[in-house]
PDB file of C-alpha atoms in Angstrom:
ATOM      1  CA  MET A   1      59.927   1.179 217.997  1.00  0.00           C
ATOM      2  CA  SER A   2      56.392  -0.152 218.587  1.00  0.00           C
ATOM      3  CA  TYR A   3      57.212  -3.556 217.093  1.00  0.00           C
ATOM      4  CA  ILE A   4      60.402  -3.888 219.141  1.00  0.00           C
ATOM      5  CA  ARG A   5      58.657  -2.937 222.387  1.00  0.00           C
ATOM      6  CA  TYR A   6      55.886  -5.439 221.663  1.00  0.00           C
ATOM      7  CA  ARG A   7      58.387  -8.246 220.998  1.00  0.00           C
ATOM      8  CA  HIS A   8      60.305  -7.336 224.162  1.00  0.00           C
ATOM      9  CA  TRP A   9      57.098  -7.319 226.225  1.00  0.00           C
ATOM     10  CA  ILE A  10      56.078 -10.731 224.881  1.00  0.00           C
ATOM     11  CA  SER A  11      59.481 -12.226 225.694  1.00  0.00           C
ATOM     12  CA  SER A  12      59.626 -10.682 229.176  1.00  0.00           C
ATOM     13  CA  MET A  13      56.078 -11.799 230.035  1.00  0.00           C
ATOM     14  CA  GLY A  14      57.078 -15.401 229.392  1.00  0.00           C
ATOM     15  CA  ARG A  15      59.436 -15.198 232.370  1.00  0.00           C
ATOM     16  CA  LYS A  16      56.939 -13.691 234.844  1.00  0.00           C
ATOM     17  CA  SER A  17      54.163 -15.123 236.955  1.00  0.00           C
ATOM     18  CA  ALA A  18      50.643 -15.250 235.576  1.00  0.00           C
ATOM     19  CA  ALA A  19      49.494 -12.560 238.039  1.00  0.00           C
ATOM     20  CA  SER A  20      51.845  -9.937 236.569  1.00  0.00           C
ATOM     21  CA  VAL A  21      50.960 -10.695 232.947  1.00  0.00           C
ATOM     22  CA  HIS A  22      47.625  -8.906 233.144  1.00  0.00           C
ATOM     23  CA  GLN A  23      48.827  -5.704 234.788  1.00  0.00           C
ATOM     24  CA  LEU A  24      48.470  -2.613 232.622  1.00  0.00           C
ATOM     25  CA  LYS A  25      51.666  -1.069 233.972  1.00  0.00           C
ATOM     26  CA  THR A  26      53.706  -3.836 232.324  1.00  0.00           C
ATOM     27  CA  VAL A  27      52.916  -2.627 228.781  1.00  0.00           C
ATOM     28  CA  PRO A  28      55.839  -0.542 227.479  1.00  0.00           C
ATOM     29  CA  PRO A  29      55.149   2.834 225.815  1.00  0.00           C
ATOM     30  CA  THR A  30      54.336   3.125 222.118  1.00  0.00           C
ATOM     31  CA  SER A  31      56.246   5.239 219.608  1.00  0.00           C
ATOM     32  CA  GLU A  32      53.380   7.750 219.724  1.00  0.00           C
ATOM     33  CA  ALA A  33      53.556   7.902 223.536  1.00  0.00           C
ATOM     34  CA  PHE A  34      57.312   8.432 223.278  1.00  0.00           C
ATOM     35  CA  VAL A  35      56.781  11.418 220.947  1.00  0.00           C
ATOM     36  CA  GLU A  36      54.257  12.973 223.357  1.00  0.00           C
ATOM     37  CA  ASN A  37      56.674  12.449 226.249  1.00  0.00           C
ATOM     38  CA  VAL A  38      59.486  14.135 224.300  1.00  0.00           C
ATOM     39  CA  LYS A  39      57.191  17.110 223.555  1.00  0.00           C
ATOM     40  CA  ARG A  40      56.406  17.529 227.259  1.00  0.00           C
ATOM     41  CA  ALA A  41      60.048  17.114 228.259  1.00  0.00           C
ATOM     42  CA  HIS A  42      61.140  19.699 225.664  1.00  0.00           C
ATOM     43  CA  PHE A  43      58.472  22.132 226.860  1.00  0.00           C
ATOM     44  CA  GLN A  44      59.549  21.659 230.498  1.00  0.00           C
ATOM     45  CA  ALA A  45      63.232  22.107 229.601  1.00  0.00           C
ATOM     46  CA  CYS A  46      62.395  25.375 227.811  1.00  0.00           C
ATOM     47  CA  ILE A  47      60.521  26.616 230.889  1.00  0.00           C
ATOM     48  CA  TRP A  48      63.417  25.714 233.187  1.00  0.00           C
ATOM     49  CA  ARG A  49      65.969  27.223 230.838  1.00  0.00           C
ATOM     50  CA  SER A  50      64.104  30.527 230.784  1.00  0.00           C
ATOM     51  CA  ALA A  51      63.598  30.607 234.568  1.00  0.00           C
ATOM     52  CA  LEU A  52      66.470  33.057 235.060  1.00  0.00           C
ATOM     53  CA  THR A  53      65.570  35.270 232.108  1.00  0.00           C
ATOM     54  CA  VAL A  54      63.056  38.082 231.866  1.00  0.00           C
ATOM     55  CA  GLU A  55      60.831  36.466 229.246  1.00  0.00           C
ATOM     56  CA  ALA A  56      59.096  33.117 229.289  1.00  0.00           C
ATOM     57  CA  PRO A  57      59.368  30.988 226.142  1.00  0.00           C
ATOM     58  CA  ASP A  58      56.749  31.708 223.498  1.00  0.00           C
ATOM     59  CA  MET A  59      55.334  28.173 223.497  1.00  0.00           C
ATOM     60  CA  ASP A  60      51.781  26.925 223.781  1.00  0.00           C
ATOM     61  CA  PRO A  61      51.500  23.948 226.171  1.00  0.00           C
ATOM     62  CA  LEU A  62      48.492  22.702 224.183  1.00  0.00           C
ATOM     63  CA  GLU A  63      50.804  22.172 221.199  1.00  0.00           C
ATOM     64  CA  ASN A  64      53.491  20.537 223.316  1.00  0.00           C
ATOM     65  CA  GLY A  65      51.992  17.395 224.801  1.00  0.00           C
ATOM     66  CA  TRP A  66      49.320  18.878 227.078  1.00  0.00           C
ATOM     67  CA  VAL A  67      45.529  19.181 226.892  1.00  0.00           C
ATOM     68  CA  SER A  68      43.286  21.467 228.933  1.00  0.00           C
ATOM     69  CA  ASP A  69      40.879  19.766 231.320  1.00  0.00           C
ATOM     70  CA  ASP A  70      38.303  22.518 231.850  1.00  0.00           C
ATOM     71  CA  ASP A  71      36.307  20.527 234.415  1.00  0.00           C
ATOM     72  CA  PHE A  72      39.257  20.459 236.810  1.00  0.00           C
ATOM     73  CA  GLY A  73      40.991  23.639 235.571  1.00  0.00           C
ATOM     74  CA  VAL A  74      44.313  21.908 234.953  1.00  0.00           C
ATOM     75  CA  LEU A  75      46.554  20.799 232.132  1.00  0.00           C
ATOM     76  CA  MET A  76      46.695  17.043 231.627  1.00  0.00           C
ATOM     77  CA  PRO A  77      49.481  15.236 229.777  1.00  0.00           C
ATOM     78  CA  VAL A  78      48.612  13.713 226.425  1.00  0.00           C
ATOM     79  CA  THR A  79      49.919  10.205 226.960  1.00  0.00           C
ATOM     80  CA  ILE A  80      48.990   9.101 223.446  1.00  0.00           C
ATOM     81  CA  PRO A  81      47.230  10.958 220.652  1.00  0.00           C
ATOM     82  CA  PRO A  82      43.537  10.163 220.090  1.00  0.00           C
ATOM     83  CA  GLN A  83      42.807   7.253 217.735  1.00  0.00           C
ATOM     84  CA  THR A  84      46.128   5.617 218.648  1.00  0.00           C
ATOM     85  CA  GLU A  85      46.116   2.019 219.789  1.00  0.00           C
ATOM     86  CA  ILE A  86      48.093   1.602 222.982  1.00  0.00           C
ATOM     87  CA  ALA A  87      48.841  -2.026 222.233  1.00  0.00           C
ATOM     88  CA  PRO A  88      47.958  -4.727 219.712  1.00  0.00           C
ATOM     89  CA  ALA A  89      44.438  -6.149 220.084  1.00  0.00           C
ATOM     90  CA  ALA A  90      45.782  -9.453 221.429  1.00  0.00           C
ATOM     91  CA  VAL A  91      47.469  -7.625 224.311  1.00  0.00           C
ATOM     92  CA  MET A  92      44.449  -5.427 224.998  1.00  0.00           C
ATOM     93  CA  LYS A  93      42.323  -8.536 225.465  1.00  0.00           C
ATOM     94  CA  LEU A  94      44.617  -9.504 228.334  1.00  0.00           C
ATOM     95  CA  ILE A  95      44.620  -6.064 229.936  1.00  0.00           C
ATOM     96  CA  GLN A  96      41.291  -4.942 231.237  1.00  0.00           C
ATOM     97  CA  CYS A  97      39.607  -3.748 234.355  1.00  0.00           C
ATOM     98  CA  GLY A  98      36.810  -5.604 236.035  1.00  0.00           C
ATOM     99  CA  CYS A  99      35.251  -2.707 237.933  1.00  0.00           C
ATOM    100  CA  SER A 100      31.690  -3.460 239.009  1.00  0.00           C
ATOM    101  CA  SER A 101      30.790  -0.894 241.667  1.00  0.00           C
ATOM    102  CA  GLU A 102      28.065   1.759 241.523  1.00  0.00           C
ATOM    103  CA  THR A 103      30.657   4.136 240.050  1.00  0.00           C
ATOM    104  CA  PRO A 104      33.028   1.916 238.058  1.00  0.00           C
ATOM    105  CA  CYS A 105      36.540   3.104 237.304  1.00  0.00           C
ATOM    106  CA  SER A 106      36.385   6.042 239.714  1.00  0.00           C
ATOM    107  CA  THR A 107      39.301   5.104 242.009  1.00  0.00           C
ATOM    108  CA  GLU A 108      42.899   3.909 241.795  1.00  0.00           C
ATOM    109  CA  ARG A 109      41.632   0.369 242.414  1.00  0.00           C
ATOM    110  CA  CYS A 110      40.717   0.306 238.719  1.00  0.00           C
ATOM    111  CA  ARG A 111      43.686  -1.050 236.738  1.00  0.00           C
ATOM    112  CA  CYS A 112      43.098   1.455 233.943  1.00  0.00           C
ATOM    113  CA  VAL A 113      42.891   4.478 236.262  1.00  0.00           C
ATOM    114  CA  ALA A 114      45.989   3.333 238.150  1.00  0.00           C
ATOM    115  CA  GLY A 115      47.829   3.010 234.839  1.00  0.00           C
ATOM    116  CA  LYS A 116      46.636   6.475 233.717  1.00  0.00           C
ATOM    117  CA  MET A 117      44.958   4.915 230.686  1.00  0.00           C
ATOM    118  CA  SER A 118      41.456   5.161 229.317  1.00  0.00           C
ATOM    119  CA  CYS A 119      39.262   2.097 229.588  1.00  0.00           C
ATOM    120  CA  SER A 120      38.661   0.048 226.464  1.00  0.00           C
ATOM    121  CA  ALA A 121      35.920  -2.065 224.955  1.00  0.00           C
ATOM    122  CA  PHE A 122      37.506  -5.067 226.696  1.00  0.00           C
ATOM    123  CA  CYS A 123      36.872  -3.657 230.181  1.00  0.00           C
ATOM    124  CA  ARG A 124      33.762  -4.578 232.107  1.00  0.00           C
ATOM    125  CA  CYS A 125      32.532  -0.953 231.827  1.00  0.00           C
ATOM    126  CA  ARG A 126      33.078  -1.144 228.016  1.00  0.00           C
ATOM    127  CA  ALA A 127      34.379   2.473 228.239  1.00  0.00           C
ATOM    128  CA  GLU A 128      30.801   3.679 227.954  1.00  0.00           C
ATOM    129  CA  ILE A 129      30.441   7.299 229.001  1.00  0.00           C
ATOM    130  CA  ARG A 130      27.137   6.518 230.766  1.00  0.00           C
ATOM    131  CA  THR A 131      28.810   4.124 233.206  1.00  0.00           C
ATOM    132  CA  CYS A 132      32.610   4.517 233.180  1.00  0.00           C
ATOM    133  CA  ARG A 133      33.960   7.180 235.576  1.00  0.00           C
ATOM    134  CA  ASN A 134      37.598   6.891 234.526  1.00  0.00           C
ATOM    135  CA  ARG A 135      38.818  10.490 234.084  1.00  0.00           C
ATOM    136  CA  TRP A 136      41.190   9.355 231.300  1.00  0.00           C
ATOM    137  CA  THR A 137      38.308   7.780 229.371  1.00  0.00           C
ATOM    138  CA  LEU A 138      36.215  10.931 229.796  1.00  0.00           C
ATOM    139  CA  LEU A 139      39.118  13.146 228.709  1.00  0.00           C
ATOM    140  CA  LYS A 140      39.790  10.970 225.663  1.00  0.00           C
ATOM    141  CA  GLN A 141      36.105  11.200 224.723  1.00  0.00           C
ATOM    142  CA  ARG A 142      36.162  15.015 225.053  1.00  0.00           C
ATOM    143  CA  ILE A 143      39.233  15.219 222.812  1.00  0.00           C
ATOM    144  CA  GLU A 144      37.672  12.923 220.217  1.00  0.00           C
ATOM    145  CA  ASP A 145      34.414  14.933 220.320  1.00  0.00           C
ATOM    146  CA  ALA A 146      36.349  18.185 219.845  1.00  0.00           C
ATOM    147  CA  ASN A 147      38.276  16.706 216.909  1.00  0.00           C
ATOM    148  CA  TYR A 148      35.034  15.388 215.411  1.00  0.00           C
ATOM    149  CA  SER A 149      33.302  18.781 215.708  1.00  0.00           C
ATOM    150  CA  ASP A 150      36.354  20.490 214.135  1.00  0.00           C
ATOM    151  CA  GLU A 151      36.125  18.055 211.210  1.00  0.00           C
ATOM    152  CA  ASP A 152      32.392  18.740 210.866  1.00  0.00           C
ATOM    153  CA  GLU A 153      32.962  22.523 210.792  1.00  0.00           C
ATOM    154  CA  SER A 154      35.649  22.237 208.122  1.00  0.00           C
ATOM    155  CA  SER A 155      33.393  19.885 206.139  1.00  0.00           C
ATOM    156  CA  ASP A 156      30.515  22.385 206.376  1.00  0.00           C
ATOM    157  CA  GLU A 157      32.800  25.171 205.123  1.00  0.00           C
ATOM    158  CA  ASP A 158      33.862  23.006 202.171  1.00  0.00           C
ATOM    159  CA  ASP A 159      30.207  22.317 201.342  1.00  0.00           C
ATOM    160  CA  SER A 160      29.294  26.005 201.419  1.00  0.00           C
ATOM    161  CA  ASP A 161      32.031  26.777 198.884  1.00  0.00           C
ATOM    162  CA  ASP A 162      30.134  24.761 196.259  1.00  0.00           C
TER     163      ASP A 162
END
């Protein structure tokens, strides 16, 4: 699916103006993003289906395409799993934000924020936590940090078994 969407995007971009080529919203979803979307849709359908019953479905939203954002006290959709490339490197070089304010990537004027995507190394902010204020970048970093600390804990347990 990812290869087909990439080929389709390349062919459709050849027919558009140069201004639309660099817009993040023109990149079609990846196979991984599709899976996350299906998880969320399935979860929502189960909630709706049980709306007229006494019991809610026994499903954890955190295992069905959602992640907890403790800073804002809300659930946020997992658009793609961590460590998943949203597009080939050649495409990512074309898609970037050029935010240069005191608080870069903090408003919808940022292409990445508007596209609900984390910033990348190709953006002017370089997706550095010290400077980038994109909530999607910060959330992605929190998820990666949590996964990294989980790996460290399991590695420490393996070492103590020796």
